[in-house]
Structure formats: C-alpha cells, structure tokens
Amino acid sequence: MPPADHHKVLFQPITIGPKTLRNRFFNVPHGTAYGVLRPSTWASYRAVRAEGGWAAVSTEFSSVGPSSDEFPLHSSDIWDDEDERRHKLMVDAVHDHGALASIELHHGGAHAMRRLSREHALSPSGLAGELPPPAGPLGTPKIMTVEDIDRVEQSFVDAAVRGRNAGYDIVDVLAGYGYLFAQFLSPFHNHRNDRYGGSLENRARFWVETLSRVRDAVGADCAIATRMSVQTQGPWGHTLEESAALIEMADPLVDLWDLNVGSVLDWGSDISPSRVIPEGRNMDLFTRIRGATEKPIVGVSRWTSPDSMAQAVRSGVIDIIGSARQSIADPFFPQKLYEGRTEDIRECMGINHCISSLDRGNMACAQNATAGEEYRRGWHPERFEPLEDKNASILVVGAGPAGLEAAIGLAKRGAEMVHLVDSADQVGGHLRPVVELPGLREWGRFIDHRLIQVDKLSNLQFIPATTLDADAILDYGASHVVIATGARWLRNGLTPSTHAALPGLDGLKWVFTPEQLLLGGERPTPGCRVSVYDAEGGYLGSSLAQLLANEGYNVSIVTPHASVAAEGDLTLDGPAVRSSLHASGVAMYRDVLLTEAGLGVLRGVGEFEVPFSLETDAAVLVTMRSPVDDLYQQLMADRQALDASGIDAVYCIGDALSPRPLAEVMFDGHRLAREFESPDPSSPLPYKRESLRLVD
Ligand code: ADP
C-alpha cells in the first residue's frame, strides 16, 4: 500500500546545502552511551535506523577535544585518526542504507566532565556551571582568552574535517543545551566586556566565527547545520526573541537549523516525558521564530503521530521532523508509514527509559527490545529467525508485558501454535490498570501495539478469563510452557533498606497494596488521611498519591530517598511530578525511613536520626515486589509429571522470575523467544563484547 495521501508530504525530498534528504525524517542527535567506545554496537544501532527509512541519521554529541572530554558520559569523540576510523564504521553502515550521516560537534565548556583528560574547564567568564554535583563538575572554569577562543574554533574545524573525511554529509555545530557556545550566547554565563561579550552580536561572535570557519573548511562537501535551544526555563539561556535574532545573524552560514528547547538543567523540557508534556508542544515556539529564516528547519517535539508530523510540515513551521525517541522505539517508522502500515508502528510511549538507562550506562527501550542489541545479539527489529521445530506447541501463562512479548516473538518465529492464557479478560497484566493513572495514558501504547500483533498472528491465540493451575497445565497438551505470572507488592512494609517487615501495621485502619487500589478498586472512607509509603522510588508511588489526591483524600507521601519519585530525576518527569503533587496539596516527606506503625500513626526516623511521626488512617505500601512463581515451582518439583504429560521444557520469565521495570521484563520475554532453541533457553546466550585492543 502507498502512504496515505495526507502523509505524502513527509516523503518529499528536501535539499540542504549540497545534500538532499530523501524524505522529512531526521534521526536527530541523541545519546546512547555506546559512543566510539563500542563502535560496532553504535554503527549497527544507527544503521538499522537508516535501513528503516530515516533520511538522515546523526551521532550523539561528538566532543571536539580533550578540554571537552565527557567521561564518564559517553560522547562519540572525534579527536584523532583512531576516532575517525570508528566514525567511518558508522558512516559507511548508514550510507549502505541510503541515508545521510550527520555528526554533532560538541564542546561542553563549563559543563565538560574532563575525568579522563583532567584538563581545566573553559568558559566565557570564569563562572561555574549551574549543574549541581554529582551531575556537574566542581570548580571554577578558566576564562577563555582570545587565544583559547581561536584554539577551540580550530578544534571545531579539525573535527569537521575529520568528519568530512570519515564521510559525514552533515556537520551540526551544537550551540544549545547550555554548552560552550550557549554559554557565550547567554548573559547568565557571559559577563565579558570584550568583543565576545555584551551585545547579542558580540555574544554570538564565537559561534558565528566557528560556523564560518567550519563552513570554509567543509561547506563545499557537507551541509552545515547548527543545533540551538530556542528557549530554556530559568535564566541560563537566551530569550525566544534573541533566538530569532541569532538565527537571522547566522543564517547565511547555515544550511539547516536544528532546533529544540531546554538546557542541561531542564532536559525534561526537551526530552519531554509523556507523563507531563504533550506531543507537539514546541510548535508554538517554532511558529514564533519561523519568520527568522527561510532555510529548512528540523524541529523536535516528541513526535509520534504521523498526522501531527504531516500537519507540522504542511504548515511550513518546520520542514523536517526531528526525532530520537520514536526512532528508538521503532527504527522502521518511516518505512511502515511509506508502506501504509501505520498499524504496525511501535509508538514511543514517552516513558523515558531510554534516558534513565543511558544515564546508567547503556541505552535501552521499553517498547523495542532490539534497541542496542542489533550488533551484540544480532537482533533485527523486524526480522525473526524461523524456529527449526515448527511443531512446537507453546503455552504461555500470563499475558503481561513478558508473556505478551514472548508469545508474539514465538508466533513470529513460526511456532505451530502459541496459546497465551490469562486469568484476566484482557492482555496487559500489571500494566493494564497502570495506564489509567494520572498522566500515564500513553503508556497504553505498549499494550495497543501488541494487541494488534496478537490479532494479526493466526498462530497466536489469546485465551482470556482462564486461570490455570499445575494440573491444568500438565493436561494442556503443550510441548513447551512459559510461566509469566508476574509479581505482587508486599503487604508487610519490608523495604530495600530494612529487609524486615514494618511492625504494628495492624494498628492502622486500612493498609493497601497497589493491587488492592488498582485491581480491586478498594478505597478507605472518602476524604480520610492516606499515607503512601514509597520505598521503591519509581513512577507508582507518586502516581497513586496523585490519584488519591485527585479523588479528594488528604494525602501524604513518605520516602526514604532524598527526593520524592527519585527515579523521576532520571526519567526527567520528577520535577513536574513533584510540583503537581505540591499543587494538589500532597505533603511530601523525604529521607524518612519508617520503623513502625501504631494506632493511627506511622513512625520512623528522618535524616540525622530525627524522630518522625505522621498521623494517618490508611497506608499504601509501595515498598518491594515478590515474584508470583508458585506455578513454576510446582511444575519443576515434579519432573516425572512433566515427562508423563509430554512437556519438554518449562521456562519462567518476567516479573515471575525477578520483578523489574517494564523494559526489563519485556526484554526477558523477547530474549526467550529469540533464544528458544538455544542449548539452555533459561540462560541468556553470551553476547558479543567489544573490547579495546591491549597495547604495550
Ligand atoms: P510481567 O510484568 O512479568 O509480564 P504481569 O504481572 O504484568 O507480569 O502479568 C502477569 C499476568 O499473569 C497477569 O495478567 C495475571 O492475570 C496472569 N496470571 C497469573 N497467574 C495466572 C494463572 N495461574 N493463570 C492464568 N493467568 C495468570
């Protein structure tokens, strides 16, 4: 099928300087933590996006030299010949699939980490970076002399030349996010009174000079782009009006404007979580700067809907759709749209697992198990190896994320029949009620995508409202059984910090687990005092607190962590979630470890052992989960019964094996499907490890 008529605008080629994009999909710079330290992982990851139809595929931030060494963050450095060879690996792989390759040249200035190079930091005016420790480096950066400025300009030129020699089509000079050029552009950092400070024109000089020198060096061969945050929250950026003036100023030197929002301190406004920021939110800002340039603009805005993308391009406000997360969730988004297969698109949920996992050292996705596994495990997002044993009849017990993913993978591999059985009348498992929580509706895309696949796969049958016990499984007639029965929250108040039950919970009028609230619909008396004890720190505690506050309860949230919804500081929704709780009147207690409950009271210790007590009628315990694996244990305890019933193997996956975040339990199911015929499918096969050569 051809693309729908109203999507065709997204498939018109567009020229940027000496290059032409084959369509309007630009896979913009985004971190992976693979960098040039894992060049094959990196090249394969980017190449699959090119194969999936993106017209241009970019690196993450590529540091131009040791004064911007970003270790322990993973930049794709472009300092020397060895780096150039690594970049070439990615460029060639991207070119093989007909896409343009783009490199984002970066200098962090005051924010540069410099842990390996141990050089001093550079800055316009010797003012320390606004990022607090541990995220930002300590110390006062050096004021850049005119000679320093010249040296850094030259390092951008050298990096651009290396990039051109490696084969890049687009050189994108990063002037956003509060890094070095943005520090010069902003009066927050730039207090200079020479020709690089003061007026906007002076503040822009370093960036404009660099663009000019880069253009002179490689502009005949490469399109020149520059990435700019058109607006930041707080004082550390520049205004939207200044952005428009800056665009006019540098326009003759630029073939493509790569626009976004935010800075190092408000990443969440750029990498916006669906929980707090809707798709397309930046369009209003882009509309207001459009008049400043006639050059093409690539704009990001958590794009996921083809209709919204087409509308954004048709309106002329932006010319090219910039996307990172949708390309992570579905590298074949453009291809599927081109073939009119919108129903097969795995929409990004905006859950931001890609960011939290990146920060923990290896980017992964909660929708797409293959992201980052293209090279090391050889997984392709759209292709599955056929099973050798076509007669395998597989029973999957539990249609939560793990069971769903395993069942779909096995069906795609051509198993004769896969039965997916669940006590519930719908698929989705623990995620089904979660998507009804405040702000989490888009997380339902996980279920929607898989439901469509279940419907399409004739060898996969979902059997709802059926609870299986061990005897029923033995009698089922399956050759292989996959147990994906999930986990449940503890009701005894045991936490990761105590490893012991919380004494005295009987003294409270009501004690709830999340399941009792979400699945059972249980509630205390309307309007009473409810305390959510969130010792986990994920999305759930704060979501339940918000839900109960919305329902009119007098809500407190207590956590032993240094901040409420601590994981939200990695998924970037933390600040907005906390401010929403505050606005809803939820009392927040941090750094409090509960030690006992009494008659209508929770007691504990705060920081410095300061005693804590909170009067409450009800407690909601979000502390730790334990696996629901009794079925698995029963089956495995009687090998003879398994043999007698013709069951070759039983596997346990997902939360039933070990309760973990969504991305990990989904990955578990996916891995089992991919490795179903390995010597021991319960144990992951070794993956290819990239290591640096040992040298003398
Ligand atoms: P995961 O996150 O590992 O996928 P979930 O908790 O989301 O796990 O899903 C587990 C699913 O297993 C739930 O939908 C639950 O109804 C189902 N389930 C648990 N025990 C049984 C059983 N004995 N028979 C059928 N379905 C079951």
PDB file of C-alpha atoms in Angstrom, residues 426-625:
ATOM      1  CA  GLN A 426      -7.669  -8.578  28.619  1.00  0.00           C
ATOM      2  CA  VAL A 427      -3.961  -8.625  27.858  1.00  0.00           C
ATOM      3  CA  GLY A 428      -1.546  -6.255  29.589  1.00  0.00           C
ATOM      4  CA  GLY A 429      -1.074  -7.752  33.046  1.00  0.00           C
ATOM      5  CA  HIS A 430       0.068  -5.268  35.651  1.00  0.00           C
ATOM      6  CA  LEU A 431       0.296  -2.512  33.047  1.00  0.00           C
ATOM      7  CA  ARG A 432      -3.428  -2.546  32.243  1.00  0.00           C
ATOM      8  CA  PRO A 433      -4.598  -0.574  35.327  1.00  0.00           C
ATOM      9  CA  VAL A 434      -1.385   1.486  35.385  1.00  0.00           C
ATOM     10  CA  VAL A 435      -2.301   3.247  32.144  1.00  0.00           C
ATOM     11  CA  GLU A 436      -5.400   4.626  33.882  1.00  0.00           C
ATOM     12  CA  LEU A 437      -3.245   6.501  36.404  1.00  0.00           C
ATOM     13  CA  PRO A 438      -2.896  10.285  36.062  1.00  0.00           C
ATOM     14  CA  GLY A 439      -0.678  11.143  33.071  1.00  0.00           C
ATOM     15  CA  LEU A 440       0.140   7.558  32.084  1.00  0.00           C
ATOM     16  CA  ARG A 441      -2.377   7.057  29.296  1.00  0.00           C
ATOM     17  CA  GLU A 442       0.291   6.983  26.581  1.00  0.00           C
ATOM     18  CA  TRP A 443       1.957   4.062  28.313  1.00  0.00           C
ATOM     19  CA  GLY A 444      -1.004   2.100  26.959  1.00  0.00           C
ATOM     20  CA  ARG A 445       0.761   2.127  23.591  1.00  0.00           C
ATOM     21  CA  PHE A 446       2.756  -0.827  24.885  1.00  0.00           C
ATOM     22  CA  ILE A 447      -0.437  -2.868  25.095  1.00  0.00           C
ATOM     23  CA  ASP A 448      -2.062  -1.409  21.958  1.00  0.00           C
ATOM     24  CA  HIS A 449       0.842  -2.323  19.713  1.00  0.00           C
ATOM     25  CA  ARG A 450       0.991  -5.882  20.984  1.00  0.00           C
ATOM     26  CA  LEU A 451      -2.770  -6.340  20.863  1.00  0.00           C
ATOM     27  CA  ILE A 452      -2.691  -5.512  17.155  1.00  0.00           C
ATOM     28  CA  GLN A 453       0.081  -8.057  16.615  1.00  0.00           C
ATOM     29  CA  VAL A 454      -1.846 -10.715  18.562  1.00  0.00           C
ATOM     30  CA  ASP A 455      -4.848 -10.098  16.309  1.00  0.00           C
ATOM     31  CA  LYS A 456      -2.723 -10.349  13.177  1.00  0.00           C
ATOM     32  CA  LEU A 457      -0.896 -13.557  14.063  1.00  0.00           C
ATOM     33  CA  SER A 458      -3.076 -16.526  13.145  1.00  0.00           C
ATOM     34  CA  ASN A 459      -0.856 -18.956  15.067  1.00  0.00           C
ATOM     35  CA  LEU A 460      -1.260 -16.990  18.296  1.00  0.00           C
ATOM     36  CA  GLN A 461      -4.412 -17.307  20.327  1.00  0.00           C
ATOM     37  CA  PHE A 462      -5.225 -15.272  23.400  1.00  0.00           C
ATOM     38  CA  ILE A 463      -7.398 -17.172  25.850  1.00  0.00           C
ATOM     39  CA  PRO A 464      -8.868 -14.739  28.401  1.00  0.00           C
ATOM     40  CA  ALA A 465     -10.502 -15.252  31.778  1.00  0.00           C
ATOM     41  CA  THR A 466      -8.829 -18.605  32.353  1.00  0.00           C
ATOM     42  CA  THR A 467      -6.836 -19.409  35.454  1.00  0.00           C
ATOM     43  CA  LEU A 468      -4.563 -22.386  35.091  1.00  0.00           C
ATOM     44  CA  ASP A 469      -3.247 -24.480  37.961  1.00  0.00           C
ATOM     45  CA  ALA A 470      -0.411 -27.004  37.711  1.00  0.00           C
ATOM     46  CA  ASP A 471      -2.744 -29.907  36.824  1.00  0.00           C
ATOM     47  CA  ALA A 472      -4.416 -27.884  34.100  1.00  0.00           C
ATOM     48  CA  ILE A 473      -1.027 -27.057  32.627  1.00  0.00           C
ATOM     49  CA  LEU A 474       0.061 -30.707  32.710  1.00  0.00           C
ATOM     50  CA  ASP A 475      -3.152 -31.661  30.919  1.00  0.00           C
ATOM     51  CA  TYR A 476      -2.963 -28.819  28.386  1.00  0.00           C
ATOM     52  CA  GLY A 477      -1.116 -30.745  25.684  1.00  0.00           C
ATOM     53  CA  ALA A 478       1.655 -28.183  25.186  1.00  0.00           C
ATOM     54  CA  SER A 479       5.211 -29.213  24.343  1.00  0.00           C
ATOM     55  CA  HIS A 480       6.668 -26.077  25.982  1.00  0.00           C
ATOM     56  CA  VAL A 481       5.351 -23.965  28.843  1.00  0.00           C
ATOM     57  CA  VAL A 482       6.312 -20.394  29.613  1.00  0.00           C
ATOM     58  CA  ILE A 483       5.335 -19.098  33.033  1.00  0.00           C
ATOM     59  CA  ALA A 484       4.907 -15.317  33.067  1.00  0.00           C
ATOM     60  CA  THR A 485       2.646 -14.922  36.066  1.00  0.00           C
ATOM     61  CA  GLY A 486       4.063 -11.643  37.312  1.00  0.00           C
ATOM     62  CA  ALA A 487       4.681 -10.333  40.800  1.00  0.00           C
ATOM     63  CA  ARG A 488       2.785  -8.797  43.681  1.00  0.00           C
ATOM     64  CA  TRP A 489       3.576  -5.948  46.030  1.00  0.00           C
ATOM     65  CA  LEU A 490       4.447  -6.875  49.595  1.00  0.00           C
ATOM     66  CA  ARG A 491       1.836  -6.013  52.216  1.00  0.00           C
ATOM     67  CA  ASN A 492       4.172  -6.169  55.197  1.00  0.00           C
ATOM     68  CA  GLY A 493       6.152  -2.962  54.691  1.00  0.00           C
ATOM     69  CA  LEU A 494       9.503  -4.671  54.024  1.00  0.00           C
ATOM     70  CA  THR A 495      11.774  -2.265  52.176  1.00  0.00           C
ATOM     71  CA  PRO A 496      15.121  -2.422  50.346  1.00  0.00           C
ATOM     72  CA  SER A 497      16.663  -0.568  53.317  1.00  0.00           C
ATOM     73  CA  THR A 498      15.258  -2.711  56.136  1.00  0.00           C
ATOM     74  CA  HIS A 499      14.763  -6.237  54.759  1.00  0.00           C
ATOM     75  CA  ALA A 500      12.256  -6.718  57.575  1.00  0.00           C
ATOM     76  CA  ALA A 501       8.512  -6.276  57.940  1.00  0.00           C
ATOM     77  CA  LEU A 502       7.263  -2.985  59.344  1.00  0.00           C
ATOM     78  CA  PRO A 503       5.872  -3.795  62.820  1.00  0.00           C
ATOM     79  CA  GLY A 504       2.475  -2.607  64.000  1.00  0.00           C
ATOM     80  CA  LEU A 505       0.677  -2.226  60.654  1.00  0.00           C
ATOM     81  CA  ASP A 506      -2.409  -3.794  62.269  1.00  0.00           C
ATOM     82  CA  GLY A 507      -2.805  -0.564  64.220  1.00  0.00           C
ATOM     83  CA  LEU A 508      -3.896   1.255  61.075  1.00  0.00           C
ATOM     84  CA  LYS A 509      -7.469   1.213  59.961  1.00  0.00           C
ATOM     85  CA  TRP A 510      -6.512   0.396  56.370  1.00  0.00           C
ATOM     86  CA  VAL A 511      -3.379  -0.970  54.726  1.00  0.00           C
ATOM     87  CA  PHE A 512      -3.365  -1.308  50.955  1.00  0.00           C
ATOM     88  CA  THR A 513      -1.053  -2.702  48.340  1.00  0.00           C
ATOM     89  CA  PRO A 514      -1.137  -1.012  44.927  1.00  0.00           C
ATOM     90  CA  GLU A 515      -3.019  -4.014  43.514  1.00  0.00           C
ATOM     91  CA  GLN A 516      -5.809  -3.580  46.046  1.00  0.00           C
ATOM     92  CA  LEU A 517      -6.292   0.000  44.892  1.00  0.00           C
ATOM     93  CA  LEU A 518      -5.760  -0.608  41.184  1.00  0.00           C
ATOM     94  CA  LEU A 519      -7.259  -4.016  40.547  1.00  0.00           C
ATOM     95  CA  GLY A 520      -9.598  -4.421  43.492  1.00  0.00           C
ATOM     96  CA  GLY A 521     -10.827  -0.826  43.406  1.00  0.00           C
ATOM     97  CA  GLU A 522     -10.562  -0.736  47.221  1.00  0.00           C
ATOM     98  CA  ARG A 523     -10.539   2.637  48.986  1.00  0.00           C
ATOM     99  CA  PRO A 524     -10.672   3.979  52.544  1.00  0.00           C
ATOM    100  CA  THR A 525     -13.534   6.237  53.674  1.00  0.00           C
ATOM    101  CA  PRO A 526     -13.757   9.253  51.337  1.00  0.00           C
ATOM    102  CA  GLY A 527     -11.749  12.267  52.463  1.00  0.00           C
ATOM    103  CA  CYS A 528      -9.662  10.480  55.126  1.00  0.00           C
ATOM    104  CA  ARG A 529      -5.882  10.723  55.647  1.00  0.00           C
ATOM    105  CA  VAL A 530      -3.860   8.388  53.435  1.00  0.00           C
ATOM    106  CA  SER A 531      -0.088   7.973  53.529  1.00  0.00           C
ATOM    107  CA  VAL A 532       1.731   6.473  50.570  1.00  0.00           C
ATOM    108  CA  TYR A 533       4.994   4.897  51.697  1.00  0.00           C
ATOM    109  CA  ASP A 534       7.163   4.850  48.588  1.00  0.00           C
ATOM    110  CA  ALA A 535      10.344   2.942  49.311  1.00  0.00           C
ATOM    111  CA  GLU A 536      10.702   1.988  45.634  1.00  0.00           C
ATOM    112  CA  GLY A 537      11.024   5.428  44.046  1.00  0.00           C
ATOM    113  CA  GLY A 538       9.571   4.514  40.636  1.00  0.00           C
ATOM    114  CA  TYR A 539       6.512   6.012  38.963  1.00  0.00           C
ATOM    115  CA  LEU A 540       3.937   4.103  41.008  1.00  0.00           C
ATOM    116  CA  GLY A 541       4.106   5.701  44.478  1.00  0.00           C
ATOM    117  CA  SER A 542       3.805   9.245  43.184  1.00  0.00           C
ATOM    118  CA  SER A 543       1.088   8.210  40.699  1.00  0.00           C
ATOM    119  CA  LEU A 544      -1.010   6.643  43.438  1.00  0.00           C
ATOM    120  CA  ALA A 545      -0.522   9.705  45.638  1.00  0.00           C
ATOM    121  CA  GLN A 546      -1.710  11.881  42.749  1.00  0.00           C
ATOM    122  CA  LEU A 547      -4.681   9.607  42.066  1.00  0.00           C
ATOM    123  CA  LEU A 548      -5.793   9.669  45.701  1.00  0.00           C
ATOM    124  CA  ALA A 549      -5.328  13.432  45.941  1.00  0.00           C
ATOM    125  CA  ASN A 550      -7.436  13.837  42.787  1.00  0.00           C
ATOM    126  CA  GLU A 551     -10.101  11.732  44.472  1.00  0.00           C
ATOM    127  CA  GLY A 552     -10.222  14.101  47.440  1.00  0.00           C
ATOM    128  CA  TYR A 553      -8.160  12.242  50.051  1.00  0.00           C
ATOM    129  CA  ASN A 554      -5.835  14.062  52.418  1.00  0.00           C
ATOM    130  CA  VAL A 555      -2.606  12.556  51.051  1.00  0.00           C
ATOM    131  CA  SER A 556       0.979  12.368  52.283  1.00  0.00           C
ATOM    132  CA  ILE A 557       3.872  10.638  50.569  1.00  0.00           C
ATOM    133  CA  VAL A 558       6.791   9.376  52.634  1.00  0.00           C
ATOM    134  CA  THR A 559      10.023   8.113  51.128  1.00  0.00           C
ATOM    135  CA  PRO A 560      13.404   7.038  52.497  1.00  0.00           C
ATOM    136  CA  HIS A 561      15.017   8.557  49.391  1.00  0.00           C
ATOM    137  CA  ALA A 562      16.484  12.037  49.099  1.00  0.00           C
ATOM    138  CA  SER A 563      13.685  13.064  46.740  1.00  0.00           C
ATOM    139  CA  VAL A 564      10.106  12.010  46.114  1.00  0.00           C
ATOM    140  CA  ALA A 565       9.779   9.855  42.974  1.00  0.00           C
ATOM    141  CA  ALA A 566      13.583   9.648  42.814  1.00  0.00           C
ATOM    142  CA  GLU A 567      13.673   7.645  39.577  1.00  0.00           C
ATOM    143  CA  GLY A 568      11.853  10.583  38.000  1.00  0.00           C
ATOM    144  CA  ASP A 569      15.106  12.514  38.139  1.00  0.00           C
ATOM    145  CA  LEU A 570      16.434  10.066  35.572  1.00  0.00           C
ATOM    146  CA  THR A 571      13.259   9.774  33.505  1.00  0.00           C
ATOM    147  CA  LEU A 572      13.037  13.584  33.699  1.00  0.00           C
ATOM    148  CA  ASP A 573       9.468  13.790  34.959  1.00  0.00           C
ATOM    149  CA  GLY A 574      10.498  14.125  38.632  1.00  0.00           C
ATOM    150  CA  PRO A 575      10.325  17.920  38.916  1.00  0.00           C
ATOM    151  CA  ALA A 576       6.943  18.191  37.179  1.00  0.00           C
ATOM    152  CA  VAL A 577       5.511  15.282  39.153  1.00  0.00           C
ATOM    153  CA  ARG A 578       6.611  16.806  42.444  1.00  0.00           C
ATOM    154  CA  SER A 579       5.233  20.193  41.564  1.00  0.00           C
ATOM    155  CA  SER A 580       1.927  18.613  40.592  1.00  0.00           C
ATOM    156  CA  LEU A 581       1.783  16.762  43.935  1.00  0.00           C
ATOM    157  CA  HIS A 582       2.573  20.013  45.715  1.00  0.00           C
ATOM    158  CA  ALA A 583      -0.155  21.845  43.802  1.00  0.00           C
ATOM    159  CA  SER A 584      -2.591  19.091  44.764  1.00  0.00           C
ATOM    160  CA  GLY A 585      -1.818  19.583  48.449  1.00  0.00           C
ATOM    161  CA  VAL A 586       0.127  16.339  48.917  1.00  0.00           C
ATOM    162  CA  ALA A 587       2.520  16.607  51.886  1.00  0.00           C
ATOM    163  CA  MET A 588       5.939  15.224  50.942  1.00  0.00           C
ATOM    164  CA  TYR A 589       8.398  13.750  53.448  1.00  0.00           C
ATOM    165  CA  ARG A 590      11.847  12.811  52.142  1.00  0.00           C
ATOM    166  CA  ASP A 591      14.698  10.941  53.812  1.00  0.00           C
ATOM    167  CA  VAL A 592      12.304   9.203  56.180  1.00  0.00           C
ATOM    168  CA  LEU A 593      12.633   5.523  56.953  1.00  0.00           C
ATOM    169  CA  LEU A 594       9.561   4.141  58.690  1.00  0.00           C
ATOM    170  CA  THR A 595      10.313   1.912  61.648  1.00  0.00           C
ATOM    171  CA  GLU A 596       6.843   1.070  62.986  1.00  0.00           C
ATOM    172  CA  ALA A 597       3.154   1.752  62.735  1.00  0.00           C
ATOM    173  CA  GLY A 598       0.888   2.366  65.720  1.00  0.00           C
ATOM    174  CA  LEU A 599      -2.721   3.275  66.378  1.00  0.00           C
ATOM    175  CA  GLY A 600      -3.420   5.704  63.542  1.00  0.00           C
ATOM    176  CA  VAL A 601       0.216   6.666  63.216  1.00  0.00           C
ATOM    177  CA  LEU A 602       3.370   5.901  61.218  1.00  0.00           C
ATOM    178  CA  ARG A 603       6.684   6.390  62.991  1.00  0.00           C
ATOM    179  CA  GLY A 604      10.198   6.494  61.683  1.00  0.00           C
ATOM    180  CA  VAL A 605      13.478   8.348  61.554  1.00  0.00           C
ATOM    181  CA  GLY A 606      14.470  11.207  59.340  1.00  0.00           C
ATOM    182  CA  GLU A 607      17.891  12.500  58.432  1.00  0.00           C
ATOM    183  CA  PHE A 608      20.305  12.610  61.424  1.00  0.00           C
ATOM    184  CA  GLU A 609      18.031  10.133  63.241  1.00  0.00           C
ATOM    185  CA  VAL A 610      15.448  12.864  63.841  1.00  0.00           C
ATOM    186  CA  PRO A 611      12.247  11.115  65.027  1.00  0.00           C
ATOM    187  CA  PHE A 612       9.353  11.240  62.582  1.00  0.00           C
ATOM    188  CA  SER A 613       5.656  10.589  63.134  1.00  0.00           C
ATOM    189  CA  LEU A 614       2.660  11.061  60.911  1.00  0.00           C
ATOM    190  CA  GLU A 615      -0.967  10.590  61.893  1.00  0.00           C
ATOM    191  CA  THR A 616      -2.839   8.677  59.277  1.00  0.00           C
ATOM    192  CA  ASP A 617      -5.872   6.498  58.743  1.00  0.00           C
ATOM    193  CA  ALA A 618      -4.536   4.450  55.869  1.00  0.00           C
ATOM    194  CA  ALA A 619      -1.199   3.401  54.443  1.00  0.00           C
ATOM    195  CA  VAL A 620      -0.458   2.433  50.844  1.00  0.00           C
ATOM    196  CA  LEU A 621       2.710   0.348  50.710  1.00  0.00           C
ATOM    197  CA  VAL A 622       4.844   0.711  47.604  1.00  0.00           C
ATOM    198  CA  THR A 623       7.938  -0.926  49.013  1.00  0.00           C
ATOM    199  CA  MET A 624       9.010  -4.062  47.130  1.00  0.00           C
ATOM    200  CA  ARG A 625       7.555  -6.790  44.930  1.00  0.00           C
TER     201      ARG A 625
END
